[in-house]
XYZ file of C-alpha atoms in Angstrom:
174
model
C -3.287 -5.320 13.917
C -7.109 -4.216 12.353
C -5.597 -1.103 11.212
C -2.547 -2.807 9.539
C -4.928 -5.449 8.086
C -7.058 -3.145 6.428
C -4.322 -0.849 5.250
C -2.525 -4.076 3.395
C -6.062 -5.374 1.717
C -6.838 -1.611 0.707
C -3.414 -1.197 -0.584
C -3.297 -4.501 -2.785
C 0.508 -5.160 -1.694
C 1.132 -8.664 -1.121
C 1.055 -10.445 2.127
C 4.821 -9.782 3.003
C 4.212 -6.268 3.814
C 2.367 -6.678 6.677
C 5.077 -5.677 8.889
C 5.065 -2.248 7.026
C 1.234 -2.076 7.275
C 1.260 -2.675 10.804
C 4.290 -0.060 11.874
C 2.601 2.338 9.765
C -0.906 1.824 11.456
C 0.502 1.984 15.019
C 2.361 5.385 13.778
C -0.612 7.093 12.477
C -2.637 5.675 15.911
C -0.152 7.350 17.933
C -0.525 10.700 16.135
C -4.023 10.874 16.124
C -6.080 12.250 19.490
C -8.067 9.621 21.398
C -10.669 9.809 24.113
C -8.718 7.936 26.116
C -6.255 10.864 27.216
C -7.334 14.060 28.577
C -8.434 16.467 26.239
C -8.598 14.260 23.611
C -4.870 13.941 23.217
C -2.923 11.739 21.137
C -0.301 9.618 22.728
C 2.383 11.809 21.180
C 0.794 14.982 22.571
C 0.672 13.669 25.998
C 4.283 12.250 26.134
C 5.921 15.017 24.356
C 3.633 17.702 25.637
C 3.338 19.235 22.442
C 0.700 18.093 19.216
C 2.645 16.628 16.790
C 2.052 17.513 13.060
C -0.343 15.537 11.034
C -0.025 17.299 7.448
C 2.588 15.322 6.542
C 0.918 11.341 6.365
C 0.051 9.752 2.841
C -1.855 6.787 1.996
C 0.064 3.242 2.916
C 0.000 1.886 -0.850
C 0.078 4.545 -2.760
C 1.834 4.988 -6.171
C 4.168 8.299 -6.148
C 7.119 9.721 -8.277
C 10.514 9.851 -6.814
C 13.831 11.574 -7.516
C 16.779 9.190 -8.490
C 20.202 10.590 -8.160
C 22.392 9.907 -11.415
C 26.088 10.356 -11.778
C 27.258 12.938 -14.482
C 27.827 10.245 -17.326
C 24.502 8.662 -16.982
C 22.630 12.010 -17.351
C 19.768 10.576 -20.069
C 18.566 8.412 -18.066
C 15.207 9.022 -16.536
C 15.672 11.099 -13.280
C 12.264 9.585 -11.752
C 11.397 6.201 -10.691
C 7.643 5.110 -10.029
C 7.317 4.087 -5.664
C 4.451 2.531 -3.720
C 4.667 4.253 -0.058
C 4.748 1.612 2.545
C 5.563 3.920 5.849
C 7.872 6.690 7.569
C 10.946 5.943 8.718
C 12.218 5.801 12.068
C 15.501 6.219 11.846
C 15.441 9.276 10.042
C 12.889 11.591 8.327
C 11.567 10.895 5.286
C 9.034 8.006 3.266
C 9.800 4.519 2.950
C 9.124 3.803 -0.603
C 9.200 0.553 -2.478
C 10.695 0.575 -5.828
C 8.859 -2.008 -7.905
C 11.449 -2.521 -10.170
C 14.225 -2.906 -8.427
C 12.290 -4.456 -5.344
C 14.166 -2.137 -3.256
C 13.003 0.241 -0.290
C 14.161 3.424 -0.327
C 14.011 6.457 2.589
C 13.119 9.757 0.675
C 11.735 13.028 1.749
C 10.158 14.254 -1.399
C 7.807 12.539 -3.254
C 5.476 13.922 -6.235
C 2.490 12.369 -8.039
C 0.884 10.616 -5.481
C -1.840 9.078 -6.094
C -3.671 5.756 -6.175
C -2.596 2.768 -7.971
C -4.285 2.807 -11.260
C -4.764 -0.651 -11.917
C -5.946 0.407 -15.430
C -2.473 1.699 -16.390
C -0.770 -1.242 -17.651
C 3.024 -0.743 -16.414
C 1.002 -0.755 -12.653
C -0.814 -3.492 -13.595
C 2.087 -5.982 -14.696
C 3.799 -4.822 -11.640
C 1.058 -5.387 -9.070
C 0.533 -8.731 -11.077
C 4.328 -9.271 -10.513
C 4.407 -8.446 -7.298
C 1.167 -10.686 -6.479
C 2.077 -13.567 -8.055
C 3.606 -16.761 -6.187
C 7.066 -18.472 -7.310
C 5.945 -20.781 -10.069
C 2.359 -19.319 -10.863
C 1.851 -17.376 -13.796
C -0.146 -13.908 -13.054
C -3.829 -14.163 -14.119
C -5.107 -12.585 -17.482
C -8.962 -12.969 -16.905
C -9.371 -9.644 -15.083
C -10.764 -7.212 -17.276
C -8.821 -4.434 -18.486
C -10.395 -0.901 -19.334
C -10.896 -1.855 -23.014
C -12.751 -5.372 -21.909
C -15.362 -4.371 -19.417
C -18.075 -6.434 -18.296
C -21.145 -4.999 -17.129
C -22.022 -5.373 -13.243
C -25.031 -7.861 -13.978
C -22.497 -10.389 -15.732
C -19.697 -9.717 -13.308
C -18.855 -12.657 -10.850
C -17.072 -12.690 -7.917
C -14.402 -15.865 -7.472
C -13.289 -16.709 -4.183
C -10.967 -18.831 -3.055
C -12.427 -21.676 -0.061
C -10.064 -23.909 1.528
C -11.617 -27.721 2.912
C -12.851 -26.544 6.361
C -14.349 -23.089 5.442
C -16.463 -25.687 2.487
C -17.557 -27.749 4.825
C -18.799 -24.398 7.043
C -20.923 -23.293 4.212
C -24.055 -24.465 4.328
C -26.893 -23.748 1.435
C -29.388 -21.228 2.292
C -33.270 -22.127 2.081
C -34.767 -20.301 -0.637
């Protein structure tokens, strides 16, 4: 569960994708060698008696581009969509990709332009803000943009603290 939690936090996706993060973390763990098995074999290597392929894994939460098939009458529409990788399909060969524009999850074999989420890109930032925002709560615009950078010595860290945590905080002696 820790690996799934870390993947979810690192991807900056909302908490509703924790199941996908946990599933992908267990998928990765089953493919990697462990010293619990003889000769540091992976669990899948022990189970299937052949080493698993490791080169196809992509990082959870990375931005990518997927090809979209359109009918002939829509030939002038965009042929690619931005997506976010949220795992590997267990039913068929391919990656599970979240399409933020439609909020659909698709399974696709070929993904291109796999890159980290660039929060400096306005379209990506808006998408992430929409995914993170709670119903009825507007997205915060206080975060600095690339044109409005704040020097490190002036930055402050804002942390939400509930009442129980606030009671546990004790001032440090100086």
